[in-house]
Tab-separated table of C-alpha atoms in Angstrom:
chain	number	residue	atom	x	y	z
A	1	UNK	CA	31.955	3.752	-13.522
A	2	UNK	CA	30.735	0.694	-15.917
A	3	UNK	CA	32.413	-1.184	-13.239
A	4	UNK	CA	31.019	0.086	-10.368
A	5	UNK	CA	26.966	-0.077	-11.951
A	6	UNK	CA	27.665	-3.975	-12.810
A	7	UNK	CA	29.049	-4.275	-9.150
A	8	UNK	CA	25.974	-2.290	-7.651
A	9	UNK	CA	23.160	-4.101	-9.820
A	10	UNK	CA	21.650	-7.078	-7.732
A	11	UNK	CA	20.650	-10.039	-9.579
A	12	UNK	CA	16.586	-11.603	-8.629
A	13	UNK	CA	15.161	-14.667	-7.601
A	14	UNK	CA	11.882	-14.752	-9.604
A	15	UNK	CA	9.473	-16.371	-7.172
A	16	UNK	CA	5.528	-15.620	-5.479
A	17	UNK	CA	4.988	-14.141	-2.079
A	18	UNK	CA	1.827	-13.288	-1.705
A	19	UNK	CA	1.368	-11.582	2.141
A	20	UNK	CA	-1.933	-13.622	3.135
A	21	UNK	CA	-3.054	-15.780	5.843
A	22	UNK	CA	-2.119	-18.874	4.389
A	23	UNK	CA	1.446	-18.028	3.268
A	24	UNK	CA	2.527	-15.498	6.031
A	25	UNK	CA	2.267	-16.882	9.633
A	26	UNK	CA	3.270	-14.457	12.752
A	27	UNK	CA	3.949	-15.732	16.067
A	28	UNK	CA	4.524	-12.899	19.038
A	29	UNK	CA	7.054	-14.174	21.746
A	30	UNK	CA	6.067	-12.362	24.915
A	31	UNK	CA	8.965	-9.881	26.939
A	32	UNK	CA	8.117	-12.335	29.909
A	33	UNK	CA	6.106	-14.918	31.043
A	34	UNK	CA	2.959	-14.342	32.688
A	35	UNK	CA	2.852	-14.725	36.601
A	36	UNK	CA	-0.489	-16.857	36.194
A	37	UNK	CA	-1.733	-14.853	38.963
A	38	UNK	CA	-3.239	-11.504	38.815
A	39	UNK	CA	-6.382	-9.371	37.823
A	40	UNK	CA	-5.114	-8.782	34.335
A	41	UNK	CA	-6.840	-11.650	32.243
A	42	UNK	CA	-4.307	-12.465	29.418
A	43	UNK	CA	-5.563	-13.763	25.847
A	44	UNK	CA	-3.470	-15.403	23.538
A	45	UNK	CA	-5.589	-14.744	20.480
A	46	UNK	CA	-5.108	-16.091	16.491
A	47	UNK	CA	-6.502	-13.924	14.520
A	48	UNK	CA	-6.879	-14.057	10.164
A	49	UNK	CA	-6.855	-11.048	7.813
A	50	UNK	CA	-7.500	-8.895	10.464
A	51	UNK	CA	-5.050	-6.166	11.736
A	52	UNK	CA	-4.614	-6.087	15.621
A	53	UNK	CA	-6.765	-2.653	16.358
A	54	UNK	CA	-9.534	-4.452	14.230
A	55	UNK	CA	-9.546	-7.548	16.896
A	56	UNK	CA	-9.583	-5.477	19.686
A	57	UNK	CA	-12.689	-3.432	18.351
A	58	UNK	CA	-14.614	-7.081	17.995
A	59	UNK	CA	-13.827	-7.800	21.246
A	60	UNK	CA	-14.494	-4.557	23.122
A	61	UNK	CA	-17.686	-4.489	20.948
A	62	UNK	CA	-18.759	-8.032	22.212
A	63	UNK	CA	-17.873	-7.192	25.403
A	64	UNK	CA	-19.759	-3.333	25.059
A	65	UNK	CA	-16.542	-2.209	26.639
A	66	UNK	CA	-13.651	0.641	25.492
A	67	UNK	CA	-11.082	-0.511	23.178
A	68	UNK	CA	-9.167	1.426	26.022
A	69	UNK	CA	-9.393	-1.654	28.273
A	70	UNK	CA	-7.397	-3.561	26.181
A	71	UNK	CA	-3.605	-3.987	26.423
A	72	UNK	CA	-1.282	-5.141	23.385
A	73	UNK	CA	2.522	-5.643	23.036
A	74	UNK	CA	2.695	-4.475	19.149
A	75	UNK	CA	0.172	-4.042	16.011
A	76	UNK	CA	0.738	-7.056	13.903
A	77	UNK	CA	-0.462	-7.617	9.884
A	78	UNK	CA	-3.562	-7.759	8.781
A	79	UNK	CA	-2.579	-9.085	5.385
A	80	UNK	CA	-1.391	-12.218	7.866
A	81	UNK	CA	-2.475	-15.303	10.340
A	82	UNK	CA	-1.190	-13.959	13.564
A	83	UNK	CA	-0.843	-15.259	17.069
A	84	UNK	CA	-0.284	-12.320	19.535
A	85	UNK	CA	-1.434	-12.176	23.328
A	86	UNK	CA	-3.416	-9.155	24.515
A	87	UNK	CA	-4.927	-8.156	27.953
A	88	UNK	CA	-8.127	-7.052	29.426
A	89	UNK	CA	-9.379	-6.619	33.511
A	90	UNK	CA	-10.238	-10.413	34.688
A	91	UNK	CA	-14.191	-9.244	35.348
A	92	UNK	CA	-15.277	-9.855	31.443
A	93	UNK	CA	-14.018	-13.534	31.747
A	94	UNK	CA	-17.143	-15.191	32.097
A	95	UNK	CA	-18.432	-13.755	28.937
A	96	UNK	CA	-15.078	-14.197	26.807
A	97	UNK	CA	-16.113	-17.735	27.471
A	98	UNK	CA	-18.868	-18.024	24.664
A	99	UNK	CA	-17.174	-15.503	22.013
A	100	UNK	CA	-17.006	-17.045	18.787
A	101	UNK	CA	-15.583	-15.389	15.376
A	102	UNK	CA	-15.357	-16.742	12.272
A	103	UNK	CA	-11.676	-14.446	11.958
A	104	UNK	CA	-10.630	-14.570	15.340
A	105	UNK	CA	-9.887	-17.306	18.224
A	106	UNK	CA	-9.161	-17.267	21.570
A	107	UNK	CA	-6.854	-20.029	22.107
A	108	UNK	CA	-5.749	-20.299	25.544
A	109	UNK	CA	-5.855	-17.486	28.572
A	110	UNK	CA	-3.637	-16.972	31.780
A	111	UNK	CA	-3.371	-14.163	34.166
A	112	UNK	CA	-1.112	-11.458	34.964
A	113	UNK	CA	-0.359	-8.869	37.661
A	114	UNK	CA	-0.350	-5.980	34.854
A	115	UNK	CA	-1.986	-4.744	31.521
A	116	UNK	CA	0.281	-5.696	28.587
A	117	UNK	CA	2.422	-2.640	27.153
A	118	UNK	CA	3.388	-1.300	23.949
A	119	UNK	CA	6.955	-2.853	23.403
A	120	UNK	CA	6.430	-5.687	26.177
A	121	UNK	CA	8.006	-7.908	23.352
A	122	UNK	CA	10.874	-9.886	22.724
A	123	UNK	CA	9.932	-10.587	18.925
A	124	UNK	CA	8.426	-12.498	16.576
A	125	UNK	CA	8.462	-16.167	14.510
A	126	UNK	CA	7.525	-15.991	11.089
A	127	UNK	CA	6.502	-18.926	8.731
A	128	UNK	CA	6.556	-17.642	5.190
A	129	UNK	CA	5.634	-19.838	2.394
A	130	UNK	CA	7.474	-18.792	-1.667
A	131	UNK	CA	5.733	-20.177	-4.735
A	132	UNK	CA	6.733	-20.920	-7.787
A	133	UNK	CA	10.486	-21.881	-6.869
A	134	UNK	CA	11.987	-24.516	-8.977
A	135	UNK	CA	15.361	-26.292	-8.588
A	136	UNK	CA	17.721	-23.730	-9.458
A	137	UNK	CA	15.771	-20.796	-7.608
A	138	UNK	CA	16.073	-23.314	-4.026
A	139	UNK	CA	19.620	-23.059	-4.681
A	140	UNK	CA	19.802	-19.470	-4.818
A	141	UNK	CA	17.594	-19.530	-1.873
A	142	UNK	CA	19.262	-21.507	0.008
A	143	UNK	CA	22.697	-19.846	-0.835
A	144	UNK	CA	20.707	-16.553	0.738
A	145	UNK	CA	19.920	-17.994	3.926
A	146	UNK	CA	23.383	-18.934	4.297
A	147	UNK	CA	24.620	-15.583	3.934
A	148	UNK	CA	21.764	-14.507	6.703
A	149	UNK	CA	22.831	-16.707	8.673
A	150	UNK	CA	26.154	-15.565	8.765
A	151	UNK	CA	25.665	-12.032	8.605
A	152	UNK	CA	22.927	-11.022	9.134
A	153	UNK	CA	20.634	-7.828	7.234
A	154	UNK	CA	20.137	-4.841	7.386
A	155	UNK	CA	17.219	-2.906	9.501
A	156	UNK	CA	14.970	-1.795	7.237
A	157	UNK	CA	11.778	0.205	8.467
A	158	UNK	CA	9.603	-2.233	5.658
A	159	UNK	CA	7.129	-0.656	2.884
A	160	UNK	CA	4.189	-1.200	5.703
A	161	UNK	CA	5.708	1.780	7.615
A	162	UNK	CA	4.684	4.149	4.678
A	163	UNK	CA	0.829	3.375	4.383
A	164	UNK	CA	-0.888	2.078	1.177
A	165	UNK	CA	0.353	4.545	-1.441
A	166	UNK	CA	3.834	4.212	0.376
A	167	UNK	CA	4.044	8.370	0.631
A	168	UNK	CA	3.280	9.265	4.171
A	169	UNK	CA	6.636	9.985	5.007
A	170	UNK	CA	5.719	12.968	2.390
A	171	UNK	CA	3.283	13.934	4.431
A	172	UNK	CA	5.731	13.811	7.540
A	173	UNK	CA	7.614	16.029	6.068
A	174	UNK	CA	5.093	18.507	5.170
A	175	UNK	CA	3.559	18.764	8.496
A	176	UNK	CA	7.367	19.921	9.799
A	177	UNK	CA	7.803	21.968	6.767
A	178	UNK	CA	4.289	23.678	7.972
A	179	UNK	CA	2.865	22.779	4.469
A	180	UNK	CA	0.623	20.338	6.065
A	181	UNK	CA	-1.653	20.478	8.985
A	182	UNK	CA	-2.969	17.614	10.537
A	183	UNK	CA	-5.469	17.940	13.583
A	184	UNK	CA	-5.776	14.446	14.502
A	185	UNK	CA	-2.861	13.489	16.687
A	186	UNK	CA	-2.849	10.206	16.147
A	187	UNK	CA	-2.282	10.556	12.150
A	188	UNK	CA	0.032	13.479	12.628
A	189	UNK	CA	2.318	11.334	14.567
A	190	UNK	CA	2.106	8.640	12.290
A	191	UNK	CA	3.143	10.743	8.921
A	192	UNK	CA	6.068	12.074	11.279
A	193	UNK	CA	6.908	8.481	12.536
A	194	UNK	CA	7.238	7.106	8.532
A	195	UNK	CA	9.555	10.668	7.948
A	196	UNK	CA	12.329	9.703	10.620
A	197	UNK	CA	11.361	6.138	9.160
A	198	UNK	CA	12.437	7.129	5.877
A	199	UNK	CA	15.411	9.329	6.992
A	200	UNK	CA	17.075	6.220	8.702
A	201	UNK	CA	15.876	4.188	5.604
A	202	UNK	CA	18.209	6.478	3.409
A	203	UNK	CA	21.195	6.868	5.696
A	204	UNK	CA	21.156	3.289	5.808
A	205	UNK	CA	21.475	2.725	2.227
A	206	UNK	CA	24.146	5.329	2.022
A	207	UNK	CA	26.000	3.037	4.460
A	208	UNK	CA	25.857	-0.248	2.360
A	209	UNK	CA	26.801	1.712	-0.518
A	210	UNK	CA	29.814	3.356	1.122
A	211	UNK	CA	30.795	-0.291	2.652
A	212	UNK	CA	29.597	-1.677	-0.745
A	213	UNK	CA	32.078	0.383	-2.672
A	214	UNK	CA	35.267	-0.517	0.108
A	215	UNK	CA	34.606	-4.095	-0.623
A	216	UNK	CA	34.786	-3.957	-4.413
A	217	UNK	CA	37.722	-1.397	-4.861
A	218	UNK	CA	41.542	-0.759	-3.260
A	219	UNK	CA	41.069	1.898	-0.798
A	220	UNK	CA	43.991	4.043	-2.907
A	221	UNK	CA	41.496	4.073	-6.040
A	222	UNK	CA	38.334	4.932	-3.821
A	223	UNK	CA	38.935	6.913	-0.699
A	224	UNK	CA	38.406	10.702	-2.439
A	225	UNK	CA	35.835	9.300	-3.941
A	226	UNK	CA	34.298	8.427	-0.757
A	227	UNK	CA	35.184	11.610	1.406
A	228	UNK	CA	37.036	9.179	3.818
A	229	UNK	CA	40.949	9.641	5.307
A	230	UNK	CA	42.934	6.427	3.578
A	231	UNK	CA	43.662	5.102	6.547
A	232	UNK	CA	40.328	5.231	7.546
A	233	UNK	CA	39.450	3.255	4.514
A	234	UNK	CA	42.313	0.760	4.844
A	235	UNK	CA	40.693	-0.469	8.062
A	236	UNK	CA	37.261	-0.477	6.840
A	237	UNK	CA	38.398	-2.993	4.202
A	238	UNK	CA	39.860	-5.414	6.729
A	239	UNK	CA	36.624	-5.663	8.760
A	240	UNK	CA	35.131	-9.091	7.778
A	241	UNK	CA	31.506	-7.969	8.250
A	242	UNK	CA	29.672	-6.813	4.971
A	243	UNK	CA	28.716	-3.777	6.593
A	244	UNK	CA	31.684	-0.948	7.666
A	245	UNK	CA	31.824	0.342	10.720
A	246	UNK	CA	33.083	4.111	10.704
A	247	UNK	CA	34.572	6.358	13.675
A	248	UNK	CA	32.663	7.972	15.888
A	249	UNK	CA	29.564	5.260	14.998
A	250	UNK	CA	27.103	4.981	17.625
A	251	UNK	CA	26.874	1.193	18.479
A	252	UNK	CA	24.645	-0.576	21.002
A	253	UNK	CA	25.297	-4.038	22.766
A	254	UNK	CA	23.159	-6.786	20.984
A	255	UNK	CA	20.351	-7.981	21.435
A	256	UNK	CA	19.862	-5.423	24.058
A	257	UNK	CA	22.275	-3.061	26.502
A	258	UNK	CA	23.456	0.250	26.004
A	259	UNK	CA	24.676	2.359	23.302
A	260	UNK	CA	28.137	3.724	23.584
A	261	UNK	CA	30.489	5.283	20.788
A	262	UNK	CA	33.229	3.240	18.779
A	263	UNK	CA	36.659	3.716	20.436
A	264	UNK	CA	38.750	1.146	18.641
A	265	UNK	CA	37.367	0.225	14.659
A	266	UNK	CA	39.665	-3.333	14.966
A	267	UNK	CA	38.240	-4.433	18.062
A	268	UNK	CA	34.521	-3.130	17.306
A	269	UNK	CA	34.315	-4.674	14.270
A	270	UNK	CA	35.297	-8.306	15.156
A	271	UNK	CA	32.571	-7.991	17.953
A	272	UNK	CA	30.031	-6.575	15.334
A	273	UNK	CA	30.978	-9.761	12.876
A	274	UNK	CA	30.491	-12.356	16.607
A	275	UNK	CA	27.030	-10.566	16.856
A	276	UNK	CA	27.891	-9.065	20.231
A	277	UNK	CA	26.900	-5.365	19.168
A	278	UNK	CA	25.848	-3.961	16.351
A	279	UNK	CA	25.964	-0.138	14.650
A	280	UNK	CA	22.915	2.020	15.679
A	281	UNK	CA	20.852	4.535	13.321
A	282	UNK	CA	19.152	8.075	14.093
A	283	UNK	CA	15.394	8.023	14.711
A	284	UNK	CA	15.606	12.022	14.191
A	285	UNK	CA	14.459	14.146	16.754
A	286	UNK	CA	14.358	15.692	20.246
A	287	UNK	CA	15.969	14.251	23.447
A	288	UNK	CA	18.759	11.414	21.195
A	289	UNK	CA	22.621	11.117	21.239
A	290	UNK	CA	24.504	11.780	17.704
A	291	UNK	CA	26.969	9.473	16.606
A	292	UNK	CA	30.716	11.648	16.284
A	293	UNK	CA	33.558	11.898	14.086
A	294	UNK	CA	33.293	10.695	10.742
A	295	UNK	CA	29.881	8.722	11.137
A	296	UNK	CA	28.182	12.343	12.224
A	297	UNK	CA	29.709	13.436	8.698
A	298	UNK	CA	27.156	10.914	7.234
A	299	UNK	CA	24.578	10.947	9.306
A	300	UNK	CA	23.944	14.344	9.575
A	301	UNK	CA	22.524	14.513	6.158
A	302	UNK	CA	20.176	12.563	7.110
A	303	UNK	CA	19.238	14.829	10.296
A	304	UNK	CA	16.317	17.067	10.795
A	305	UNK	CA	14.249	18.349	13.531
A	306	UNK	CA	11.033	16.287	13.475
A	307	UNK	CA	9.556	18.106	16.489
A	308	UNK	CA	8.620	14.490	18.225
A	309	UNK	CA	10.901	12.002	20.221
A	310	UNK	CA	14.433	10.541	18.578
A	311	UNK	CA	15.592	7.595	19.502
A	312	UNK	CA	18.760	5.313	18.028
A	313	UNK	CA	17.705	1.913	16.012
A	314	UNK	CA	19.865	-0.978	15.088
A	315	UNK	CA	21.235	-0.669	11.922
A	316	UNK	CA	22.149	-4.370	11.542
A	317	UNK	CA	19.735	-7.277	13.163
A	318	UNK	CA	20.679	-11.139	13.325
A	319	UNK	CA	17.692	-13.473	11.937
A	320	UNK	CA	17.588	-16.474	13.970
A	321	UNK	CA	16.283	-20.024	13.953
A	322	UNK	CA	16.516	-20.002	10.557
A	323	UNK	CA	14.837	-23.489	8.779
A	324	UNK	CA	13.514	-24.215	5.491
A	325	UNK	CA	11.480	-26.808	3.811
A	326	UNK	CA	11.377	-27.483	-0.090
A	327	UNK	CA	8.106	-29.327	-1.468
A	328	UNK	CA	9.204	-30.154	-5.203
A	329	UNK	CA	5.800	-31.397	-6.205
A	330	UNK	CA	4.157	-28.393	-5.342
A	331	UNK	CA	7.712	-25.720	-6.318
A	332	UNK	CA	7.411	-23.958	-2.948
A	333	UNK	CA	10.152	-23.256	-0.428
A	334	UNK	CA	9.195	-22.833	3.517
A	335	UNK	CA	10.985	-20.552	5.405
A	336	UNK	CA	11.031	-20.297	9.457
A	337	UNK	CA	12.755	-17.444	11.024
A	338	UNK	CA	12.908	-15.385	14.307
A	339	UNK	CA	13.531	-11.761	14.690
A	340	UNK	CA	13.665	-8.975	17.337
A	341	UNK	CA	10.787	-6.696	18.264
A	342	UNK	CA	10.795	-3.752	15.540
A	343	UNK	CA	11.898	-5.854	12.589
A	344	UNK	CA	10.417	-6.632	9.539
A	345	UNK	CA	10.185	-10.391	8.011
A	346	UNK	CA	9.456	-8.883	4.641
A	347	UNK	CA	12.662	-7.185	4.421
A	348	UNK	CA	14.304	-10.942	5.085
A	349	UNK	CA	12.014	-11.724	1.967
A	350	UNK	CA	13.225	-8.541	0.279
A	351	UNK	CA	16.774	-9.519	0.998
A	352	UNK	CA	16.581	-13.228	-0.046
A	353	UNK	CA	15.026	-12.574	-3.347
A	354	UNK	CA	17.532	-9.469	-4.427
């Protein structure tokens, strides 16, 4: 077991990120572009320390409109400099004209033939500035990167998901225990939300530990250990992808198509490792397919009836346009990166400096 804990412990990069407006910079790329045409007025708005419902009550309060009129792909950081692109009916035009705010800029506006949605995102570009990173802790950076870049990280709902103390999903879990009632629907859904959050969150870890484990030992010395068939476990340790796919895994074409179960582990997981699919996770709930087989096995300790919507979430993402830019005189590293709607750049942070 001495073994195994030295395997499991992760070594850290000691460097500053500090999640502010000059050091964190979020860039929204839209689902589409906008027709140009269109009685949907489109603002592409920068906004500082400001969280994206707290922009939209300036400007329906400038306007003396509902926040209701407004139109938003996703709620981005406050703790942040975003740029994001949110709609409103063309008739309050005029007046956008003269708004002026010391934390929030219109930059440029277009039209379009409908109100932005909820999800109407591709993703995001992130510019993320580390501090205090001397020679040796570029290198290790650096040597990171590399390993993102060739296979990717795990999807990890990030801390934001939980609220400030980090314990809503507690309070998820209450409100389906009936420990908790919650009147306002809004909240209710949003303790619930961070429960399946943290559900997936801890089926995913049990996943890297399994696949974890399969890399560092010979299947003969680990498979009981691991609840797994051996010959189940021989193939898991031929897969050249970090992370093990497992019969009867869910898996969904990448960066979007449809989810269909594993059929052949070989040929899955050389697709997986060319970043042409990807394993999926449970979002527990009503109305969402299980994975089968051995993967259920796993996952269904990590199951429960949440009373809201399930859905299926990558498991695995693939960061892209990944740069970087050391300044020696000033010992900070620059990091640019894209990722798919849903992701978090902090757990790209998270993952560089373990």
């Amino acid at each position: 077991m001495e073994q195994l804990q030295r395997y499991l412990n992760h070594s850290k990069i000691d460097v500053v990120f500090k999640q502010n407006k000059d050091d964190f910079v979020v860039t929204e790329i839209p689902l589409y572009e906008f027709s140009g045409e269109g009685e949907h007025l489109v603002l592409k708005i920068r906004k500082k320390d400001l969280a994206t419902w707290d922009a939209i009550e300036i400007l329906a309060r400038y306007l003396n409109c509902s926040t209701r009129e407004f139109g938003y792909a996703g709620l981005k950081d406050k703790n942040a400099m975003t740029i994001q692109s949110i709609s409103i009916h063309r008739k309050f035009e005029e007046q956008l004209k003269s708004f002026q705010h010391d934390n929030l800029k219109i930059l440029e506006t277009t039209y379009h033939n409908n109100k932005i949605k909820v999800g109407h995102l591709k993703g995001n570009k992130f510019f993320i500035r580390l501090k205090r990173v001397g020679l040796v802790e570029k290198r290790k950076i650096e040597e990171a990167l590399g390993q993102i870049a060739t296979y990717g990280i795990p999807n990890y709902f990030g801390f934001q998901r939980f609220g400030i103390e980090g314990d809503n999903y507690k309070k998820g879990k209450d409100i389906i225990d009936g420990k908790l009632k919650e009147r306002n629907r809004n909240l209710k859904q949003m303790y619930i939300n961070a429960y399946q959050s943290y559900l997936f969150n801890s089926w995913l870890s049990k996943r890297i530990e399994i696949s974890k484990l399969i890399d560092a030992f010979e299947p003969k010395e680990i498979y009981q250990k691991l609840n797994l068939p051996l010959d189940i476990v021989k193939q898991m340790k031929k897969q050249k992808h970090p992370f093990k796919l497992l019969t009867g895994d869910l898996l969904s074409h990448y960066p979007f198509g449809k989810i269909f179960t594993i059929e052949d582990l070989e040929i899955e997981s050389e697709k997986f490792y060319e970043r042409d699919r990807v394993p999926t996770g449970l979002l527990s709930g009503k109305r969402v397919k299980n994975s089968v087989d051995l993967a259920y096995e796993i996952e269904k300790q990590f199951e429960e009836n949440t009373g809201e919507d399930g859905a299926r979430r990558f498991a695995w993402i693939f960061p892209e346009e990944i740069g970087s830019n050391y300044k020696e005189e000033k010992n900070w590293m620059e990091l640019q990166f894209y990722l798919p709607k849903g992701s978090y750049a902090t757990e790209v942070i998270a993952e560089i400096i373990h």
